[in-house]
Coordinates of C-alpha atoms (C1' of nucleotides) in Angstrom, one line a residue:
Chain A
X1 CA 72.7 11.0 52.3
X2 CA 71.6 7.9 54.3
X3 CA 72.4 7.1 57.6
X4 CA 74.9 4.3 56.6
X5 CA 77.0 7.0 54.3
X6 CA 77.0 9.3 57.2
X7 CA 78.4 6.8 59.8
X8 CA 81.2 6.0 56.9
X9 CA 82.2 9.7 57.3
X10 CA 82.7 9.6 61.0
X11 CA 84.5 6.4 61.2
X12 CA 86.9 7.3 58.3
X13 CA 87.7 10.4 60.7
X14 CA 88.1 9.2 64.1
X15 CA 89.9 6.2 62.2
X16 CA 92.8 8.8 61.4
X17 CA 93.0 9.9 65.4
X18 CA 92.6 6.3 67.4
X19 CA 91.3 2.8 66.5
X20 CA 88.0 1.5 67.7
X21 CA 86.6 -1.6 67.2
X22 CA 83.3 -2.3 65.1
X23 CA 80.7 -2.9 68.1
X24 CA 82.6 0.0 70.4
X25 CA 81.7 2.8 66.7
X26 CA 78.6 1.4 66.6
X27 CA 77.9 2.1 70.0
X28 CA 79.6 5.6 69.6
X29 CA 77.6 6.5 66.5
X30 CA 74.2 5.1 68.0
X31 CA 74.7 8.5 70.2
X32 CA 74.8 10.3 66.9
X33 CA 71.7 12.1 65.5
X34 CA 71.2 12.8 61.9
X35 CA 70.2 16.3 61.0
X36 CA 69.4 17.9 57.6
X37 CA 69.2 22.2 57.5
X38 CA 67.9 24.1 55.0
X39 CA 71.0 27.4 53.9
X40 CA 69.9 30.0 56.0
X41 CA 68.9 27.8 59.0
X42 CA 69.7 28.5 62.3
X43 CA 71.6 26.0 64.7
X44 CA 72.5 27.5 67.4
X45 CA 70.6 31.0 68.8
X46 CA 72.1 33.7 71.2
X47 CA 70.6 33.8 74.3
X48 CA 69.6 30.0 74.3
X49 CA 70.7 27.4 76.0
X50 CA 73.4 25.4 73.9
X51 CA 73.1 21.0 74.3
X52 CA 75.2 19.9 71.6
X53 CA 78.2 20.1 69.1
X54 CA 77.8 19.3 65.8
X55 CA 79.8 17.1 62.8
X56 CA 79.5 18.0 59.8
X57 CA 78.5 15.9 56.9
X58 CA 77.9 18.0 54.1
X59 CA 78.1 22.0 53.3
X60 CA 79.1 24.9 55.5
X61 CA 78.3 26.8 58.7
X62 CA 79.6 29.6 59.8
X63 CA 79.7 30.3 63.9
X64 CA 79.2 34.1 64.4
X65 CA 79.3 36.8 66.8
X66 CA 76.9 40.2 66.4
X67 CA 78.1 42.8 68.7
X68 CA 76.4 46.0 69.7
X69 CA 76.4 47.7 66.6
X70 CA 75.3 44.7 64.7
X71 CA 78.8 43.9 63.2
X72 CA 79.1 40.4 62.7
X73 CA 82.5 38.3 62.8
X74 CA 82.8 34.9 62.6
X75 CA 84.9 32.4 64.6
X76 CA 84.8 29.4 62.3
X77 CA 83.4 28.0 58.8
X78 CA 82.9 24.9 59.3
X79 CA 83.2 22.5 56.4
X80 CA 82.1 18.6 55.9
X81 CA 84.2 16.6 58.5
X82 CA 84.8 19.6 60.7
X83 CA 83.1 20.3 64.5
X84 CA 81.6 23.7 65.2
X85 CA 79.4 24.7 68.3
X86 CA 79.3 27.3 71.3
X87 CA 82.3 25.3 72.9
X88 CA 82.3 28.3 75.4
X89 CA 78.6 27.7 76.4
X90 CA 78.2 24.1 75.8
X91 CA 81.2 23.2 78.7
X92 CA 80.5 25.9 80.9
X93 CA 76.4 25.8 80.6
X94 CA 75.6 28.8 79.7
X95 CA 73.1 30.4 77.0
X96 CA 75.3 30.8 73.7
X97 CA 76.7 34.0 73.2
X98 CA 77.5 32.8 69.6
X99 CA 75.4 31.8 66.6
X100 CA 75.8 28.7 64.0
X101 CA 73.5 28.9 61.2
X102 CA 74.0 27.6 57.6
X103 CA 75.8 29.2 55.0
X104 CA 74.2 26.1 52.4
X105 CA 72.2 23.6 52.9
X106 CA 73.7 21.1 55.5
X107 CA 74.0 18.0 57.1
X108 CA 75.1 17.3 60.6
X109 CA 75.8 14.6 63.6
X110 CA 74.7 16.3 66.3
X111 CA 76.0 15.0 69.9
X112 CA 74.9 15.7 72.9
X113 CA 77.2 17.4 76.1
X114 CA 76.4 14.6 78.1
X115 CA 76.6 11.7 75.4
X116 CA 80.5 13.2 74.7
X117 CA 81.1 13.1 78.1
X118 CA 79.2 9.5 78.6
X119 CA 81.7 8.5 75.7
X120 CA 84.5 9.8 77.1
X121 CA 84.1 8.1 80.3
X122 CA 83.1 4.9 79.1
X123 CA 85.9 4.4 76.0
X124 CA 89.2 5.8 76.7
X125 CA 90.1 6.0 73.1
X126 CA 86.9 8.3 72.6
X127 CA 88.6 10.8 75.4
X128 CA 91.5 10.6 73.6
X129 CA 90.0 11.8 70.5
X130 CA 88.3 14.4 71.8
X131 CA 91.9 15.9 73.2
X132 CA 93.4 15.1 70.1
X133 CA 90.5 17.1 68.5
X134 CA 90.4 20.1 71.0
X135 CA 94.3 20.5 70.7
X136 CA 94.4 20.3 66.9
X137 CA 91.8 23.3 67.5
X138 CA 93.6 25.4 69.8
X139 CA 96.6 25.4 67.9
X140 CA 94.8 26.3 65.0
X141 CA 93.1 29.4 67.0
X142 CA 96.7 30.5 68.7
X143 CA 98.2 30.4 64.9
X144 CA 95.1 32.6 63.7
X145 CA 95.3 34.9 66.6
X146 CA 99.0 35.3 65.5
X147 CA 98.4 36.2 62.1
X148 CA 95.4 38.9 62.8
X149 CA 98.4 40.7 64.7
X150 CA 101.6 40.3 62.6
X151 CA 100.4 40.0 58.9
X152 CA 97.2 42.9 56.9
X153 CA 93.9 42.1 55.4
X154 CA 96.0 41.0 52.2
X155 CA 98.2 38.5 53.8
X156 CA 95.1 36.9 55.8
X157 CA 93.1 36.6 52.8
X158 CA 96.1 35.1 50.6
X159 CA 96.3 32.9 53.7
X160 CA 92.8 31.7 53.9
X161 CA 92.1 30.9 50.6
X162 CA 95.2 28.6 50.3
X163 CA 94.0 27.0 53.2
X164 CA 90.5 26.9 52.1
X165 CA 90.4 27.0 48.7
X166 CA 86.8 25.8 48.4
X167 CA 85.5 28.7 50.7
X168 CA 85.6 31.1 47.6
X169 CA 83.2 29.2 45.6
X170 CA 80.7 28.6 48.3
X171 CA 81.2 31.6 50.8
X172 CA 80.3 35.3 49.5
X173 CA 82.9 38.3 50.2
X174 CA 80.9 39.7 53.0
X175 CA 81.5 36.5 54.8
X176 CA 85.2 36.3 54.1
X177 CA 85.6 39.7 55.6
X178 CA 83.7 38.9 58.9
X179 CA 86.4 36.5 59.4
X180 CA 89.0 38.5 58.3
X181 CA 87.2 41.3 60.8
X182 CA 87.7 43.6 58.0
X183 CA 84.9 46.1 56.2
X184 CA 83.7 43.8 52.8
X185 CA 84.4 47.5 51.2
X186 CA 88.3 46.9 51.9
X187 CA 88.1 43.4 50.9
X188 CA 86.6 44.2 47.5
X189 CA 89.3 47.3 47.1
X190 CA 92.4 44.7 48.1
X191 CA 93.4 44.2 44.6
X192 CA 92.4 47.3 42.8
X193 CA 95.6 48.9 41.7
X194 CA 96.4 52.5 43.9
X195 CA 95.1 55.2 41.9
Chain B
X1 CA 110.7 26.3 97.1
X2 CA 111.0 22.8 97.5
X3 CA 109.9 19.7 96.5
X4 CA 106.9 19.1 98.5
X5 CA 105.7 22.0 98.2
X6 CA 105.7 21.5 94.2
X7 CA 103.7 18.3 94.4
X8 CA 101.2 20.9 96.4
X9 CA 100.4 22.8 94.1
X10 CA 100.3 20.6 91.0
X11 CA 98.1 18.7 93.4
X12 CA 95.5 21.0 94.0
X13 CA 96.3 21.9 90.5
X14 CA 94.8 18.5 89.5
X15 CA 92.2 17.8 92.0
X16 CA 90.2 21.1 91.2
X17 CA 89.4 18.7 87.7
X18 CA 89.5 14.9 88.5
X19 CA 89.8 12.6 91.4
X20 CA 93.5 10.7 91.4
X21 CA 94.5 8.1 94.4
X22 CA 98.2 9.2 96.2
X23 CA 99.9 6.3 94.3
X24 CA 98.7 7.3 90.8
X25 CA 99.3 11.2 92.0
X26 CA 102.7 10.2 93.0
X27 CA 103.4 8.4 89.7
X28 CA 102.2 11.3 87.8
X29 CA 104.4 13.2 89.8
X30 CA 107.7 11.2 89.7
X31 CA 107.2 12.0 85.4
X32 CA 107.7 15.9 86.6
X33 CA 111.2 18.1 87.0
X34 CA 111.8 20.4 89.0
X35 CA 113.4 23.6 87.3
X36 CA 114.9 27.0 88.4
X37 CA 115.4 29.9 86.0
X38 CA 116.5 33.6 86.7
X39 CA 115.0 36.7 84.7
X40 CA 115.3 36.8 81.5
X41 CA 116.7 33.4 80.8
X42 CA 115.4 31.3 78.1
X43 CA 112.6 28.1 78.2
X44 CA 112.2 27.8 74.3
X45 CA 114.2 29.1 71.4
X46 CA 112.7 29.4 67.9
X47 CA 114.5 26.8 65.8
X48 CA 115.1 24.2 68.3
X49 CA 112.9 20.7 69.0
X50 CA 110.3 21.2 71.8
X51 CA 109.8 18.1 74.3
X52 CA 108.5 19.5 77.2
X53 CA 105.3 21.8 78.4
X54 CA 106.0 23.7 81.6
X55 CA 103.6 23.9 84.8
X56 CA 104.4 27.3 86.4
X57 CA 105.4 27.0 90.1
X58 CA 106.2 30.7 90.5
X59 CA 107.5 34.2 88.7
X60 CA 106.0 35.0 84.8
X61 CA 107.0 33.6 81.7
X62 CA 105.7 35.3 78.3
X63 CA 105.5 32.9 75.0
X64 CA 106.1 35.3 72.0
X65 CA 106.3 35.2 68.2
X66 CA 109.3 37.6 66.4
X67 CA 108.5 38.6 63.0
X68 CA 110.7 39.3 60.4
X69 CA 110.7 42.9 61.4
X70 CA 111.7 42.0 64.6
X71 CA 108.2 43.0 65.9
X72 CA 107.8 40.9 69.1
X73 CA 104.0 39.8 69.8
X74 CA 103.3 38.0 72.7
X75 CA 100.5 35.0 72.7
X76 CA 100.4 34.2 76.3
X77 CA 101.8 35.0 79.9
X78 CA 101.7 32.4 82.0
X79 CA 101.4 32.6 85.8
X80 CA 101.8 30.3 88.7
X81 CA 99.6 27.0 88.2
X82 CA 99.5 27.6 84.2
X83 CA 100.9 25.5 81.5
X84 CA 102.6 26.6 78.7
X85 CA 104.9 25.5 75.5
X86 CA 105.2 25.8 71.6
X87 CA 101.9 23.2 71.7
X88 CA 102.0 23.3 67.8
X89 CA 105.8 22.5 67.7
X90 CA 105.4 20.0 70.7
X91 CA 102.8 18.3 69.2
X92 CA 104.0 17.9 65.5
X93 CA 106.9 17.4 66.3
X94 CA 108.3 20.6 64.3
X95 CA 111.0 22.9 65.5
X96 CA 110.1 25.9 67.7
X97 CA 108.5 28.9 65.9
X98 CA 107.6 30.4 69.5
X99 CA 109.8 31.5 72.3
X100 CA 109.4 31.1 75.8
X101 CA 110.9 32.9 78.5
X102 CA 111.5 34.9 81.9
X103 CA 109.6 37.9 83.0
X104 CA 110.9 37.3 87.0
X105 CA 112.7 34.7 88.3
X106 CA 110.6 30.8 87.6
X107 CA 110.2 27.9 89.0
X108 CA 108.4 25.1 86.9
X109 CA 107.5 21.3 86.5
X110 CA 108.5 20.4 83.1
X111 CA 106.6 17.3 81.8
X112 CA 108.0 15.4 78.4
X113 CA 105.6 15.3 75.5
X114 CA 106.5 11.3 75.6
X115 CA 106.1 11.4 79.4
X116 CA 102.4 13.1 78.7
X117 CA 101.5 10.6 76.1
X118 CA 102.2 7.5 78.8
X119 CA 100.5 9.1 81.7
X120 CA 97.3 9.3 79.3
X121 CA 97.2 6.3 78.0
X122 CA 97.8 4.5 81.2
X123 CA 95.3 6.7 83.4
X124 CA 91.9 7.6 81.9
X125 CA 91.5 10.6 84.5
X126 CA 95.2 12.0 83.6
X127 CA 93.8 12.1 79.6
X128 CA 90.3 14.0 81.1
X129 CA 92.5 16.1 82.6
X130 CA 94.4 17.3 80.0
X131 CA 91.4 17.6 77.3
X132 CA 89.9 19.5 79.9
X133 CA 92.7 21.7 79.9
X134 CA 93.4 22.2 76.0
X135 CA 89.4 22.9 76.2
X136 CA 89.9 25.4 78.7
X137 CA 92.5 26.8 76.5
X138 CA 90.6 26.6 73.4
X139 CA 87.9 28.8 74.7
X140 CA 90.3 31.5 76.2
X141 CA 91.7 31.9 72.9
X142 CA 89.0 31.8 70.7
X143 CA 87.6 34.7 73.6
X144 CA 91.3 36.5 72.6
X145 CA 90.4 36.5 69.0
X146 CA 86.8 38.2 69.2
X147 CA 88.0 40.6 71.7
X148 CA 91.1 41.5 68.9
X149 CA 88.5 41.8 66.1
X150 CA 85.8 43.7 68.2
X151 CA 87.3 46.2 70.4
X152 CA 89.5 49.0 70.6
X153 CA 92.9 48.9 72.3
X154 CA 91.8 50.8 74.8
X155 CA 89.0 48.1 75.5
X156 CA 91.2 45.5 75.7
X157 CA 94.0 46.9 78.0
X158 CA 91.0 47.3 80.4
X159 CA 89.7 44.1 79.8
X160 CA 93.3 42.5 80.5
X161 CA 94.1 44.4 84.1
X162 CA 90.3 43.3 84.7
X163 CA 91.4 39.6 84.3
X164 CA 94.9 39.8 85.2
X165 CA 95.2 42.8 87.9
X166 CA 98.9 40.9 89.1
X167 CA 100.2 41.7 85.9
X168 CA 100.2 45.4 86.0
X169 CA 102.7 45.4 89.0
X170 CA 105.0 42.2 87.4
X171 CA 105.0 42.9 83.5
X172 CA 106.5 46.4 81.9
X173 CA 104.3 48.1 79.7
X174 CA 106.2 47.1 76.1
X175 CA 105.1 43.5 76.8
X176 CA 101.6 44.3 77.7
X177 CA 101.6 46.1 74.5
X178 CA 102.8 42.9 72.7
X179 CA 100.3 41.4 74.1
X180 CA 97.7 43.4 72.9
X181 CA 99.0 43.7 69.9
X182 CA 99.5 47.5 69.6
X183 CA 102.4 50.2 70.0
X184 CA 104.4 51.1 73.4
X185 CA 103.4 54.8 72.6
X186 CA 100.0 53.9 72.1
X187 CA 99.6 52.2 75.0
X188 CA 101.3 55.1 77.1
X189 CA 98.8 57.2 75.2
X190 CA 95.5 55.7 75.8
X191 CA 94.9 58.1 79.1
X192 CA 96.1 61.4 78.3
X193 CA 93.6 63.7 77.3
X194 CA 93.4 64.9 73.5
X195 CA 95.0 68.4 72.9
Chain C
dT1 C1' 131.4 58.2 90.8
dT2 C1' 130.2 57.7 85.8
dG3 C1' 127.8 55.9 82.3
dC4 C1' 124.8 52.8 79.9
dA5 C1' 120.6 50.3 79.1
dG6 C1' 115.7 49.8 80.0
dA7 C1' 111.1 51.9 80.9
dT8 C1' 108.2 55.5 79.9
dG9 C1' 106.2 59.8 78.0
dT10 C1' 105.1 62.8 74.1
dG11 C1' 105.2 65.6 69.6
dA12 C1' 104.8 65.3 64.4
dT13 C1' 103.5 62.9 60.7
dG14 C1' 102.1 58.9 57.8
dT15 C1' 98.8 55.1 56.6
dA16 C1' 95.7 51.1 56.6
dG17 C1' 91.4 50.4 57.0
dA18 C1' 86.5 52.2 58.5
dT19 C1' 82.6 54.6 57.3
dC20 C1' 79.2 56.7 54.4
dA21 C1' 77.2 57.1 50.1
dC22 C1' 75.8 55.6 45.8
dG23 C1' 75.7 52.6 41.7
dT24 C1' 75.0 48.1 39.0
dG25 C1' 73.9 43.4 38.2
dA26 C1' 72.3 38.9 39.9
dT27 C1' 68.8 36.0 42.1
dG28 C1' 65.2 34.0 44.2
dG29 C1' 60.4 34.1 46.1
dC30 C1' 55.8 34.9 44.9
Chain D
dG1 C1' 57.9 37.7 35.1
dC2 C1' 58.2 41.2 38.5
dC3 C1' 60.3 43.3 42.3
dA4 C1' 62.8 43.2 46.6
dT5 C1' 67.0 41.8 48.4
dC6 C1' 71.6 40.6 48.2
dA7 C1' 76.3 40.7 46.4
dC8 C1' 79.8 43.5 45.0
dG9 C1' 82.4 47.6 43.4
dT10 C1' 84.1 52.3 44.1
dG11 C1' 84.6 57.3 45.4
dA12 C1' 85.3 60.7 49.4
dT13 C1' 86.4 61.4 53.8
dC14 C1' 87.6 60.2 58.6
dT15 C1' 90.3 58.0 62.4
dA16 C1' 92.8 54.9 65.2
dC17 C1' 97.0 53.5 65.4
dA18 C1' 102.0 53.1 63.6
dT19 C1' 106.3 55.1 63.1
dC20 C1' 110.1 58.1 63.9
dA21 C1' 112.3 61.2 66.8
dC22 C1' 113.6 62.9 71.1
dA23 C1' 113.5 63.6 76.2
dT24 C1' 113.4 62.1 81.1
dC25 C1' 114.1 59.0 84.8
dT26 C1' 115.6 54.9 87.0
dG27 C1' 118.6 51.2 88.4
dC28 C1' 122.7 49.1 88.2
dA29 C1' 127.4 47.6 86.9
dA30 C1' 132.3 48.9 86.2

DNA sequence: TTGCAGATGTGATGTAGATCACGTGATGGC
DNA sequence: GCCATCACGTGATCTACATCACATCTGCAA
């Protein structure tokens, strides 16, 4: 993808949240880096210090959590047009305490903490967005949080993959179930027929 | 309490995240009303519109879901100088799926969703405040979720008195156990000693 | 006073999902 | 083209928590 197909994708989606003129995008995007990972990359380490959030242009990430017995779960795929990062770290400063790495090859935006908050200051409309953006994301992460405690593995899986229909092709069942925060055993047994 | 008093606190509310002059506090302010509720009364009913997000002056209110088995789980208590509403409902628009009400007697601001809108777009710093906000509870709640798919309920009911120690004396123990999305009877087994 | 509703504890039993163990087939790096 | 690794399925067993049932205690309203 060239840099002139990548700024297309970003302007098409902030277009739907607020209006921006031609010279105030290009200015927005010149704060924009272009990044290509390989699947399997890392983007975002434990432990390390966490300077950006990241757009994504093509394929899928997953942002992921290993706890003490090296159980993985994962926050967030995040698909083409979708923001992932260590939002936790990346406001507050701190090393990540969450991974991103790729689940297929990838392309990004990357933006840095300070060029968001640059933006923000400077263009009202980009602060805007970025609420706009953060909301649609917590309500999203409230409605999940409500469904790990009302509906089983079943319902949540039913759920995801009409809301994500494309995840099944790309993303393998181990995957699915560190979202679901379920064993990939009971995912793989969820439609075999009791004995 | 009165009205002054209010203004207080949503003052230093406010001014803990951005800088506003007294005649822009004061215009933010006039966009505010001042309500009263007793225990137990109702904020938000499922079903009905949603216009408003509440500031919380003083007492507990609780937002919680009721599933179809009448299963109440709860998504968020909120305590003096917190904000809370049916954010998905209030922003789309939609009818209620959440209920909000009394724990103890309230007092809240209640700001308009239209009333929001305006004070954003007319004061940069009012929008930075409330992205900074959302952010703030974007974070909390993804936290929520990796502590539901990682630990135990014990954990987590240690976790919440850790964070919350004023809840213990204010909220009975079925609603913390809404909260945490388990039984009563487990909860008021997590102490005693096996047999 | 009486009596009712809410808050809490606790025993007995049921169950969804975890864990461990093992197998097969696909795939990608060298 | 070989071999290690990954993806996925499946049986046996274990366990945290749910559910149902019942008891106690408390505060409060008629």
């Amino acid at each position: 993808m060239n840099i002139t197909a990548a700024k297309e994708i970003l302007k098409t989606h902030v277009s739907k949240v607020t209006t921006l003129t031609e010279e105030q995008f290009d200015y927005i995007f010149s704060h924009f880096q272009y990044q290509q990972y390989k699947k399997g990359q890392t983007i975002i380490t434990e432990g390390t210090p966490v300077n950006c959030e990241y757009f994504v242009l093509s394929g899928c990430l997953k942002s992921f959590f290993i706890n003490d017995e090296l159980k993985m779960f994962i926050l967030q795929f995040a698909m083409p047009t979708w923001w992932t990062s260590d939002y936790n770290a990346l406001y507050s400063r701190n090393k990540a305490t969450v991974n991103v790495d790729c689940i297929t090859d990838a392309e990004v935006l990357c933006l840095s903490n300070e060029d968001r908050e640059k933006l923000c200051r400077e263009i009202h409309h980009v602060e805007y967005f970025f609420r706009w953006r953060t909301n649609k994301g917590y309500v999203a992460s409230q409605k999940r949080l409500l469904s790990f405690m009302n509906n089983n593995v079943r319902y949540r899986y039913e759920e995801l993959m009409a809301l994500y229909p494309e995840l099944y092709n790309i993303v393998p069942k181990n995957l699915i179930a560190a979202y679901l925060g379920v064993s990939r055993e009971t995912l793989s047994r969820l439609y075999t027929p009791e004995k």
